[in-house]
Coordinates of C-alpha atoms in Angstrom, one line a residue:
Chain S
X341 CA 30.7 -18.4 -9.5
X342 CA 28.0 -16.0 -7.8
X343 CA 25.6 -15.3 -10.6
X344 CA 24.9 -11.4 -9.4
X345 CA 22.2 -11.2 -12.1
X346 CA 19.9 -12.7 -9.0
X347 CA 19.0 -10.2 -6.6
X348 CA 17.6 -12.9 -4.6
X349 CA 18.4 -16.2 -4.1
X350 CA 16.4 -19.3 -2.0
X351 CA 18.0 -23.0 -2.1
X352 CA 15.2 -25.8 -0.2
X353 CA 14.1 -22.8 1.7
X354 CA 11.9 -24.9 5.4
X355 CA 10.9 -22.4 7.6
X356 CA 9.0 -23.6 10.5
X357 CA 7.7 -21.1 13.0
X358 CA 6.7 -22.9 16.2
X359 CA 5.0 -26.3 15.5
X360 CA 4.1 -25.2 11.6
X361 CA 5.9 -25.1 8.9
X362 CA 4.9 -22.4 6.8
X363 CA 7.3 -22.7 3.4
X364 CA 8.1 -26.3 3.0
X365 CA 11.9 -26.1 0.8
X366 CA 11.0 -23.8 -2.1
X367 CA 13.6 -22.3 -4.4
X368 CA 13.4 -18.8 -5.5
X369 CA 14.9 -16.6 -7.6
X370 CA 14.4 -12.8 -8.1
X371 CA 16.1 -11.3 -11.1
X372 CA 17.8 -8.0 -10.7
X373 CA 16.6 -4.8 -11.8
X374 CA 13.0 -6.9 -12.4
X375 CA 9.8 -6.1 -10.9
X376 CA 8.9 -9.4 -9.0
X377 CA 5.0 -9.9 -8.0
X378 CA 4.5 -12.2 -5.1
X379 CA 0.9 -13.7 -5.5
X380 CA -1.3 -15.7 -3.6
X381 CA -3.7 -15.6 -1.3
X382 CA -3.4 -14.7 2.8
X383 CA -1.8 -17.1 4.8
X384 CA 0.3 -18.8 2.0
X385 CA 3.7 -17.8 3.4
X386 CA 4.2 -14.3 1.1
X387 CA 5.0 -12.3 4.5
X388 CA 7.3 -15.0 6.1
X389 CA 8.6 -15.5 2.7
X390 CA 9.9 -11.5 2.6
X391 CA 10.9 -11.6 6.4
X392 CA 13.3 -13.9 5.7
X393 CA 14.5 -12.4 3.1
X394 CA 15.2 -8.7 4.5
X395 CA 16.6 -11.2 7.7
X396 CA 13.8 -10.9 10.4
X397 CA 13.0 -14.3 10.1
X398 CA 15.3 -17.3 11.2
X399 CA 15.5 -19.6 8.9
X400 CA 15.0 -23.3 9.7
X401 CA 16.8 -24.9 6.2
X402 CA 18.2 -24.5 3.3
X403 CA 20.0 -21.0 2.3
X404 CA 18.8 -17.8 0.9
X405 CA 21.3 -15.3 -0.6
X406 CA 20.7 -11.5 -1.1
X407 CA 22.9 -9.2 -3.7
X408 CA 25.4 -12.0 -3.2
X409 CA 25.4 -12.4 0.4
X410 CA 23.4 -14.3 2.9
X411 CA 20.4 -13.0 4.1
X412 CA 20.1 -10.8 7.1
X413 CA 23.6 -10.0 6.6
X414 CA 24.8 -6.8 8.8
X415 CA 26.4 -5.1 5.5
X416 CA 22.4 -6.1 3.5
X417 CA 20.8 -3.8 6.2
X418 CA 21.6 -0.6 4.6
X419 CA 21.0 -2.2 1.0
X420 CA 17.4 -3.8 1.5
X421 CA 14.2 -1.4 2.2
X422 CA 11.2 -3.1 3.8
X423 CA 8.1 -2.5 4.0
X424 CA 5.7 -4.2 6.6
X425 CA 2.4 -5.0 5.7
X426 CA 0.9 -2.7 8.8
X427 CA 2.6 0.3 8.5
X428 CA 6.1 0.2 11.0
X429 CA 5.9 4.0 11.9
X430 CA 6.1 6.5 15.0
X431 CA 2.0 8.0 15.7
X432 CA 3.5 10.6 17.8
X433 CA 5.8 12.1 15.0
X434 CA 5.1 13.8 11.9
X435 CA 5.7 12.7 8.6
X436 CA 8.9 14.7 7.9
X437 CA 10.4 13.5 11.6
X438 CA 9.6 10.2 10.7
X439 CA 11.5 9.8 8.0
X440 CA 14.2 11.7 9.4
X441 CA 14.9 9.3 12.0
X442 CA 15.0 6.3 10.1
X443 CA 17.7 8.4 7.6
X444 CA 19.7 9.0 10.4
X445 CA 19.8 5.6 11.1
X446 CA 20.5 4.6 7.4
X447 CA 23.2 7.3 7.3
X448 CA 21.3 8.4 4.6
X449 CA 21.6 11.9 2.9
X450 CA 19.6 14.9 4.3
X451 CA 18.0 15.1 1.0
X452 CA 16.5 11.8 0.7
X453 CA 13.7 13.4 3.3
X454 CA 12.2 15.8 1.0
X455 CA 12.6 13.9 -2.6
X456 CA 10.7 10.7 -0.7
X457 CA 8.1 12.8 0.4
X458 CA 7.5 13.8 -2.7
X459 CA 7.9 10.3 -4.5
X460 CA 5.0 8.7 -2.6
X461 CA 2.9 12.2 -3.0
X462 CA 3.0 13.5 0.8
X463 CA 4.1 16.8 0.3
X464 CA 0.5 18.2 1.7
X465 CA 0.7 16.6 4.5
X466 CA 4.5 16.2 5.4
X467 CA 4.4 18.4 8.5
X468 CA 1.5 16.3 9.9
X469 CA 1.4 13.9 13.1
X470 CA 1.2 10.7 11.6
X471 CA -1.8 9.6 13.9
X472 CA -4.1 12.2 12.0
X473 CA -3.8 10.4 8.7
X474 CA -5.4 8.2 6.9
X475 CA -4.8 4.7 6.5
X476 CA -3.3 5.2 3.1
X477 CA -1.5 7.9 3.9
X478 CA 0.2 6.1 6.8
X479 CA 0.9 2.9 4.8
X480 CA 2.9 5.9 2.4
X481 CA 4.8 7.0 4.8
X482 CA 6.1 3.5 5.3
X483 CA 6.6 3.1 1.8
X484 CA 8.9 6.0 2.3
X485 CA 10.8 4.9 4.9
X486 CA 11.9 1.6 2.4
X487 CA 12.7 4.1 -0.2
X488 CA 15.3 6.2 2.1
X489 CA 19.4 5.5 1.6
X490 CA 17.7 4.2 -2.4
X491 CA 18.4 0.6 -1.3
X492 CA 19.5 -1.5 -4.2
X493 CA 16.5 -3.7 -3.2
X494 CA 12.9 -3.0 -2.4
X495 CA 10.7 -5.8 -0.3
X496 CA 7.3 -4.2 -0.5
X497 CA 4.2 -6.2 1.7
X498 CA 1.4 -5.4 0.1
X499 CA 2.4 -1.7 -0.8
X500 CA -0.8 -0.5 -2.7
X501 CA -3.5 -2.4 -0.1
X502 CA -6.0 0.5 1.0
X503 CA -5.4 3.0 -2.1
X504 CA -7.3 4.5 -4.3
X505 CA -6.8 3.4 -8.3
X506 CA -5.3 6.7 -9.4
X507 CA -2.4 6.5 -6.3
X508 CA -2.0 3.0 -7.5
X509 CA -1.2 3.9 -10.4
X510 CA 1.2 6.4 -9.7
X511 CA 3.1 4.4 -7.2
X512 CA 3.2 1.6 -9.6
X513 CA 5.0 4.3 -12.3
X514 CA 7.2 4.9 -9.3
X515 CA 7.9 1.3 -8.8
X516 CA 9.2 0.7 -12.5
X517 CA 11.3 4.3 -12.6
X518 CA 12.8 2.2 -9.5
X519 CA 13.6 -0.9 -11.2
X520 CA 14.7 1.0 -14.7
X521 CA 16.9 3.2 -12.4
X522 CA 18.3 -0.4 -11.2
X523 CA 16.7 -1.7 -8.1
X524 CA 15.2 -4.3 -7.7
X525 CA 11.5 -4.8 -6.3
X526 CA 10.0 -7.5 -4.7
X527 CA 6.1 -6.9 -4.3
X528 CA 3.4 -8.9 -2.7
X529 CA -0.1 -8.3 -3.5
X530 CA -3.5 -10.6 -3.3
X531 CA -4.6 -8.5 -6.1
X532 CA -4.5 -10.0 -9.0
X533 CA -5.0 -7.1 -10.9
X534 CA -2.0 -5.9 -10.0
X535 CA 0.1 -8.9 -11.7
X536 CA 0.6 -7.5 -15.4
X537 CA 2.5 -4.5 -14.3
X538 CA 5.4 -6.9 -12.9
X539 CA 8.1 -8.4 -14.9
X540 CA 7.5 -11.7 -13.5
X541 CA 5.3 -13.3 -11.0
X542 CA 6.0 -16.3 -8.3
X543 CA 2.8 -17.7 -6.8
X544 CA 2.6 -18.7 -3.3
X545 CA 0.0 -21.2 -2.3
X546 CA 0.2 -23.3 1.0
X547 CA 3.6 -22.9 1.8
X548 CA 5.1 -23.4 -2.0
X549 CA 5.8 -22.0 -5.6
X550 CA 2.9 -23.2 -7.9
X551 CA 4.5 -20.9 -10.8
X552 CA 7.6 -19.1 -11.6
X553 CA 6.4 -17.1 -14.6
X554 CA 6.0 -13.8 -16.9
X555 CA 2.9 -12.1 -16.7
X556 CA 2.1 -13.4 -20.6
X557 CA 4.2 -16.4 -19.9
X558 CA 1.4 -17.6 -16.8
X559 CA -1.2 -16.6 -19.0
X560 CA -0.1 -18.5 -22.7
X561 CA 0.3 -21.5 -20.3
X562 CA -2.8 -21.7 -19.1
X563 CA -4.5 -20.6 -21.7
X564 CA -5.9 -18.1 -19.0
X565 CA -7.7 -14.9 -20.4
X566 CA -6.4 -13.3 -16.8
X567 CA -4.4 -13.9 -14.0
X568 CA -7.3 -14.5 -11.9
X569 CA -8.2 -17.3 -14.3
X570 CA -4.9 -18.2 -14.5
X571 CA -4.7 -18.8 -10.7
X572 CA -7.7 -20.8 -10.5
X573 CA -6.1 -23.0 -12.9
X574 CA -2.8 -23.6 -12.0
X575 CA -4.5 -24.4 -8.3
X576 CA -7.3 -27.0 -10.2
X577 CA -4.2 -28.4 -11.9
X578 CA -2.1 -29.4 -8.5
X579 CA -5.4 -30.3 -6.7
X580 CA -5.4 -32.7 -9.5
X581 CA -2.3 -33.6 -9.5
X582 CA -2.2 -34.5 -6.0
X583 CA -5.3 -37.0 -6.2
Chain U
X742 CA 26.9 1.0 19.4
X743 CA 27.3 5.0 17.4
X744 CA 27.1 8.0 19.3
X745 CA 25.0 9.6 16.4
X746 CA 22.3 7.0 16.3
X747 CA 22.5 6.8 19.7
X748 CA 22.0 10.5 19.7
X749 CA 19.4 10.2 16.8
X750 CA 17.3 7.6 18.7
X751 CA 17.4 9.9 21.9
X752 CA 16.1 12.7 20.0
X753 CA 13.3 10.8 18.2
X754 CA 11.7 9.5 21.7
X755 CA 11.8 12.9 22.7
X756 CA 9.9 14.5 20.1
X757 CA 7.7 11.9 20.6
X758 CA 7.4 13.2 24.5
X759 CA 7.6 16.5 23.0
X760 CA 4.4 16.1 21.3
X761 CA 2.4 15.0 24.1
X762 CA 2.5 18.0 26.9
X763 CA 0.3 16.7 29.4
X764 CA 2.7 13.6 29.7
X765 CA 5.4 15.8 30.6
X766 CA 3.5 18.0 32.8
X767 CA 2.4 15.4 34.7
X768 CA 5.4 13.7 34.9
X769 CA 6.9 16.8 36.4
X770 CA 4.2 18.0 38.5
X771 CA 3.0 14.4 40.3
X772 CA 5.5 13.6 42.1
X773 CA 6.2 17.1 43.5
X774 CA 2.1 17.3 44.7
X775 CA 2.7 14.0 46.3
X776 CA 5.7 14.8 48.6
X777 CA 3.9 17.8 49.4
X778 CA 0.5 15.9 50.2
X779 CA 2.6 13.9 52.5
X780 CA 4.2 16.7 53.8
X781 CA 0.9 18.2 54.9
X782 CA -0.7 14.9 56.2
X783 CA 2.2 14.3 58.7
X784 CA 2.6 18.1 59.4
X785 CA 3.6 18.5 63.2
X786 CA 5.2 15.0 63.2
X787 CA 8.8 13.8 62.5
X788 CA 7.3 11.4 60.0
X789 CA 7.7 13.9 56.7
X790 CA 11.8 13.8 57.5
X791 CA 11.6 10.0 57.9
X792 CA 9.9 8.8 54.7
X793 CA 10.2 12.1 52.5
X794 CA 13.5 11.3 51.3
X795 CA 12.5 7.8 49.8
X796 CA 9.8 9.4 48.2
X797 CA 11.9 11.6 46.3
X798 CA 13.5 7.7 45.1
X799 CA 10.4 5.9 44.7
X800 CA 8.4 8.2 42.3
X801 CA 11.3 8.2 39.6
X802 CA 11.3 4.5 39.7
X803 CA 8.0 4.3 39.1
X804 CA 7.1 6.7 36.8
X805 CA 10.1 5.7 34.4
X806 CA 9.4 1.9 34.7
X807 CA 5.5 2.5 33.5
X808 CA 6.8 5.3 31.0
X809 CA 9.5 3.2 29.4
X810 CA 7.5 -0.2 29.5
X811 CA 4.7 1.3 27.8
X812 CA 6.8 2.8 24.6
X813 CA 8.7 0.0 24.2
X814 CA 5.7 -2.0 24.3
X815 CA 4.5 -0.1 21.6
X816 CA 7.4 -0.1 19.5
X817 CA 7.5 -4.0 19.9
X818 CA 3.7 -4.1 18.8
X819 CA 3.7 -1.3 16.1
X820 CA 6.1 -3.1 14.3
X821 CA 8.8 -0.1 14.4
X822 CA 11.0 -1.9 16.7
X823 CA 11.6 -5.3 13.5
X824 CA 11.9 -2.0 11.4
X825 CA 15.0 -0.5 13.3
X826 CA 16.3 -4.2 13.8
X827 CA 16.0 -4.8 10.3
X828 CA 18.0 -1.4 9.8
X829 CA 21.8 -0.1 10.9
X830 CA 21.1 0.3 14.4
X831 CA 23.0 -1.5 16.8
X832 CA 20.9 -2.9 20.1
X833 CA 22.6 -0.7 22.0
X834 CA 21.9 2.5 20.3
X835 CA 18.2 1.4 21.1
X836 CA 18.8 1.2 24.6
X837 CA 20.8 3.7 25.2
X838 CA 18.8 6.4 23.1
X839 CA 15.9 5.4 26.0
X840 CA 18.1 5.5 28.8
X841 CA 19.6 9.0 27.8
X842 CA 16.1 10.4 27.0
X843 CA 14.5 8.8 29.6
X844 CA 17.2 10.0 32.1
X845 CA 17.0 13.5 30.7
X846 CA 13.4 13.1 32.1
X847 CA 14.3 12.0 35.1
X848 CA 16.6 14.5 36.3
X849 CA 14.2 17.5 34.8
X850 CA 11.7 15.6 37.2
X851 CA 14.2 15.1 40.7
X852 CA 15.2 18.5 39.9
X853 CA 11.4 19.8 40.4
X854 CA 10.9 17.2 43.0
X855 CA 13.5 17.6 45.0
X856 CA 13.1 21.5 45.2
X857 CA 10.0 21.5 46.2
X858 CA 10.1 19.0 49.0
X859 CA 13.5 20.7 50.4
X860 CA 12.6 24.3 50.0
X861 CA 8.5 24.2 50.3
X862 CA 7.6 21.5 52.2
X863 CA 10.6 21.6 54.4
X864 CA 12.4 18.7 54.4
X865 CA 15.6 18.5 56.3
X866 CA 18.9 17.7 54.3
X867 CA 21.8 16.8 56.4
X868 CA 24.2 16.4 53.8
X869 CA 24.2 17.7 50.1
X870 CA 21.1 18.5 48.1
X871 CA 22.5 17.4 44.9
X872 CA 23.4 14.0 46.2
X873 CA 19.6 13.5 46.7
X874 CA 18.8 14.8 42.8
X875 CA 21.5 11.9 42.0
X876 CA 20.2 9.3 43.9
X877 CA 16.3 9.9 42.4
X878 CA 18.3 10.0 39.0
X879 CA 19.6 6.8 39.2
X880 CA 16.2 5.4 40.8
X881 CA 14.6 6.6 37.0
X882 CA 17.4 4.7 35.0
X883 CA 16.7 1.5 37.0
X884 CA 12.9 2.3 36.5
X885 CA 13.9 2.8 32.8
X886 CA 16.0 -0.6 32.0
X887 CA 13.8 -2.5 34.3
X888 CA 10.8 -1.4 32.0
X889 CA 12.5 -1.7 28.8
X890 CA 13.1 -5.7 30.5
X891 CA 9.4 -5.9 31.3
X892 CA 7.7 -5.4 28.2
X893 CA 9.6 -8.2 26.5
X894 CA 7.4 -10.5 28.6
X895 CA 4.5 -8.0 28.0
X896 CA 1.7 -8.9 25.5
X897 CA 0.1 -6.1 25.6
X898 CA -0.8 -3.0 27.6
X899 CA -2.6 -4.5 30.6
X900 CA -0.5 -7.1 30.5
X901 CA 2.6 -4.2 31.3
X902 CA 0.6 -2.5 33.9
X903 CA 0.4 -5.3 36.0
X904 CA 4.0 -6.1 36.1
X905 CA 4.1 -2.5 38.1
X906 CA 3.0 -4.0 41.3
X907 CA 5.2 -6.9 40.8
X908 CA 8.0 -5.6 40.2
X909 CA 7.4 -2.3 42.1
X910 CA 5.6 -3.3 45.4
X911 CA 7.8 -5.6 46.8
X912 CA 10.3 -3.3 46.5
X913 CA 8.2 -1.0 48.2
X914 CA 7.6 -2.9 51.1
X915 CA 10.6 -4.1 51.8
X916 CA 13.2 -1.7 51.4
X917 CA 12.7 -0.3 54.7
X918 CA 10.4 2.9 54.1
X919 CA 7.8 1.4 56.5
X920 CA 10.0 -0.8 58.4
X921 CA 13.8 -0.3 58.9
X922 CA 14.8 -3.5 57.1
X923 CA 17.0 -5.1 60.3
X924 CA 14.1 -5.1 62.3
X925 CA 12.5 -7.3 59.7
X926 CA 11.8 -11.1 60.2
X927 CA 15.7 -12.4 58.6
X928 CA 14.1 -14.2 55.5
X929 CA 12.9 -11.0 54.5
X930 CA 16.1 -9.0 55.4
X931 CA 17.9 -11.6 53.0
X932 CA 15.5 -11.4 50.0
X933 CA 15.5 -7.1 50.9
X934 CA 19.5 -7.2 50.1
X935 CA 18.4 -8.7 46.6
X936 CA 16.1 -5.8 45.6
X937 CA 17.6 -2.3 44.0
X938 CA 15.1 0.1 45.9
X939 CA 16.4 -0.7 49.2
X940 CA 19.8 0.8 49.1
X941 CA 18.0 3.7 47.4
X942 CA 16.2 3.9 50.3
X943 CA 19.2 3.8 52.1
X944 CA 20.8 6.2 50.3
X945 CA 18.0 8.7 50.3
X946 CA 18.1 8.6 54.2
X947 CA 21.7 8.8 54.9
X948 CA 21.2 12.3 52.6
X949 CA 18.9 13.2 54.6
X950 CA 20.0 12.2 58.0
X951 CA 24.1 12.7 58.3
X952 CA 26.3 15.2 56.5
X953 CA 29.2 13.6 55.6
X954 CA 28.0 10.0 54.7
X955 CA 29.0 10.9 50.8
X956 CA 31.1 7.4 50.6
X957 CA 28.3 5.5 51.9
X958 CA 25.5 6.7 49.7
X959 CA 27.9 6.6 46.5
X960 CA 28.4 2.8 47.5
X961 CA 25.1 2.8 47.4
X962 CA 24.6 4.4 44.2
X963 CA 27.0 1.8 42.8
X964 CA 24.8 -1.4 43.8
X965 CA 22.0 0.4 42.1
X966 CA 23.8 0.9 39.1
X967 CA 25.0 -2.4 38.9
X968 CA 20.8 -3.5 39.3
X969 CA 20.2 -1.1 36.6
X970 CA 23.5 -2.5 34.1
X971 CA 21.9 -6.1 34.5
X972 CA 18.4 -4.9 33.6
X973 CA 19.9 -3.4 30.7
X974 CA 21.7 -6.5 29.6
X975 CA 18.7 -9.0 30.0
X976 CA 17.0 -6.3 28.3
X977 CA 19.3 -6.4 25.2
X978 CA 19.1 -9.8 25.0
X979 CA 15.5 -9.8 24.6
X980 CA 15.8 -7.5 21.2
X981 CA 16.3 -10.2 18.9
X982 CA 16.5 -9.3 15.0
X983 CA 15.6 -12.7 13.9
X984 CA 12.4 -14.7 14.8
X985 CA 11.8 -17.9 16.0

């Protein structure tokens, strides 16, 4: 029976890209309507981890199912909203056209322009070229293009990288109005900081899953006073382990 | 393949051009000053009437290969390109939105071109003015496909730039503007029936020179479009949603 409570599923997941293999046959599993923080430091595998999930990525083993079906599906690519780490946007346009491209491709109503503008807080600058931003402003905009067509899950690279602590804030409200509404987020971050406002947390180190956790969960289990602390740990603990 | 998106995409790389006005004057204006800088430096011989039709082919062609290259470059690069992938767009919604923007260009461009070198430099037209506008139309949809094909093997700008003489040159050379192709050594008379340009070239002249060659230069046309069809199929198949 398909257990639709996962939003996201990953059975021995190996990919390889070129010569490396960057995940080496990790399972995951994303619960749905959950905030899910992807931790770890750069170069651990979060990024190739969510490209193979939203189906940019071939994968090299094992399986990874999305809302049911398998990843990179033709009927997922209306369903999942991505968003790259650098911002994937046209310079040359401005905000509004932007994101009314990209909801002409989703088929998406002509509405979901002005209420995403004004969910990641670009109504002051909606009618600008996107070149003349700033560098928070543009990763915004590409937060906004995810959000279009309200996809029933949200893979967000490092969403919140660049911004100021008050916009933080208010895009992580926004995040968790998302997932009570129903949707499910996936979020990477190397901050930390950011960990306690998820509902769970999966960290990536080398190419693996060193924990699979709540927030409070990660922390009573390593008798961590934070989830800095209770990174250090859990990576002293498999360095161990391995010698 | 959607008209809409197709439609949608068209639009978008439009704007784009739309927001960029000294792109599009020069992409209007250049080629017309050089047909008419030619016209001038060959006034009093027969040489304008000779070359000045292939002109009006050759300028298309390039200016669409290095326009086209260069966005899609950028739209491999910026990371837009995995983002439309990733979306409900089919390949060829992607490809044709450039061709038809990129075609709009290029007839807004023979248009200007062409007037100018028939009416103020002088260039004589045998046969029918439009038929030239058509031929330099096609010339900037095989320029387009060919540059949509090149920057999949481009890393990055330079890199795209360069693959203008390559692929442009040649074709130059031998498609019989400086040399009528038959009077060529015969390895290069065989490898000149391989390349596009020369039965615009062809095409162009038999405009230019005879009045009722219509069947010959659509025949023509047709090769090219063929050229520019396979371009656009090696070019699809370098869009790949999934990578390596």
């Amino acid at each position: 029976m398909v257990n639709y409570s996962e939003a996201v599923v990953a059975t021995g997941l190996v990919i390889r890209r070129g010569r490396v293999e960057v995940l080496h046959g990790i399972d995951v599993h994303v619960p749905s309507g959950q905030i899910v923080g992807l931790l770890g430091p750069s170069g651990s595998g979060k990024t190739t981890l969510m490209r193979t999930i939203v189906g940019a990525q071939r994968i090299t083993a094992g399986e990874v199912r999305v809302l049911g079906r398998p990843a990179g599906e033709r009927s997922l690519r209306s369903a999942v909203g991505y968003m790259s780490q650098s911002p994937a946007i046209y310079d040359d346009l401005t905000v509004e056209q932007n994101l009314d491209y990209f909801r002409r491709v989703l088929r998406a109503p002509r509405a979901d322009v002005a209420r995403v503008i004004q969910e990641v807080g670009l109504g002051e600058v909606a009618t600008r070229m996107v070149a003349n931003l700033s560098g928070g402003q543009r990763s915004r905009v590409s937060l906004g293009i995810a959000l279009l067509g309200t996809p029933r899950l949200l893979v967000l690279d490092e969403p919140t990288v660049g911004l100021d602590p008050a916009l933080r804030q208010e895009l992580w409200e926004l995040f968790r109005r998302l997932a009570d509404s129903g949707a499910t987020l996936l979020v990477s971050s190397h901050v930390m900081d950011e960990a306690r406002r998820c509902d769970r947390l999966l960290l990536v180190r080398d190419g693996r899953i060193v924990a699979d956790d709540t927030p409070s969960g990660l922390l009573t289990a390593t008798g961590a006073t934070d989830h800095d602390d209770a990174f250090l740990r859990i990576i002293a603990h498999e360095t161990e382990a391995a010698a | 393949m959607s008209p809409r998106l197709t439609l949608a995409t068209a639009g978008r790389i439009l704007t784009q051009v739309r927001h960029d006005p000294r792109t599009i004057v020069l992409l209007l204006v250049v080629p017309a000053l050089l047909v008419g800088l030619i016209a001038w430096i060959f006034d009093d011989t027969p040489v304008f009437d000779e070359v000045g039709p292939a002109m009006l082919g050759l300028f298309p062609f390039i200016v669409m290969f290095l326009v086209t290259s260069i966005t899609t470059l950028r739209e491999r690069r910026s990371g837009t390109l995995e983002r439309l992938l990733a979306l409900p767009l089919g390949k060829g919604d992607l490809i044709g939105g450039y061709a038809l923007a990129f075609g709009l260009l290029a007839t807004l461009q023979a248009l200007v071109a062409v007037a100018w070198a028939v009416w103020v430099c002088g260039l004589s037209v045998e046969g029918e003015v439009w038929l030239l506008v058509v031929v330099a139309v096609v010339n900037g949809l095989l320029g387009t496909m060919l540059g949509l094909l090149a920057s999949a093997f481009a890393a990055n700008e330079f890199q795209v730039v360069q693959f203008m003489p390559l692929v442009v040159a040649p074709q130059v050379l031998l498609g019989g503007i400086f040399l009528a192709r038959d009077e060529m050594p015969d390895v290069l008379h065989a490898i000149s029936d391989w390349l596009p340009l020369s039965y615009s070239v062809d095409a162009l002249s038999l405009v230019s020179s005879e009045s009722d060659a219509t069947g010959d230069v659509l025949l023509d046309l047709l090769v090219v479009g063929v050229f520019a069809l396979g371009a656009l199929v090696l070019a699809a198949l370098t869009l790949r949603r999934r990578t390596r």
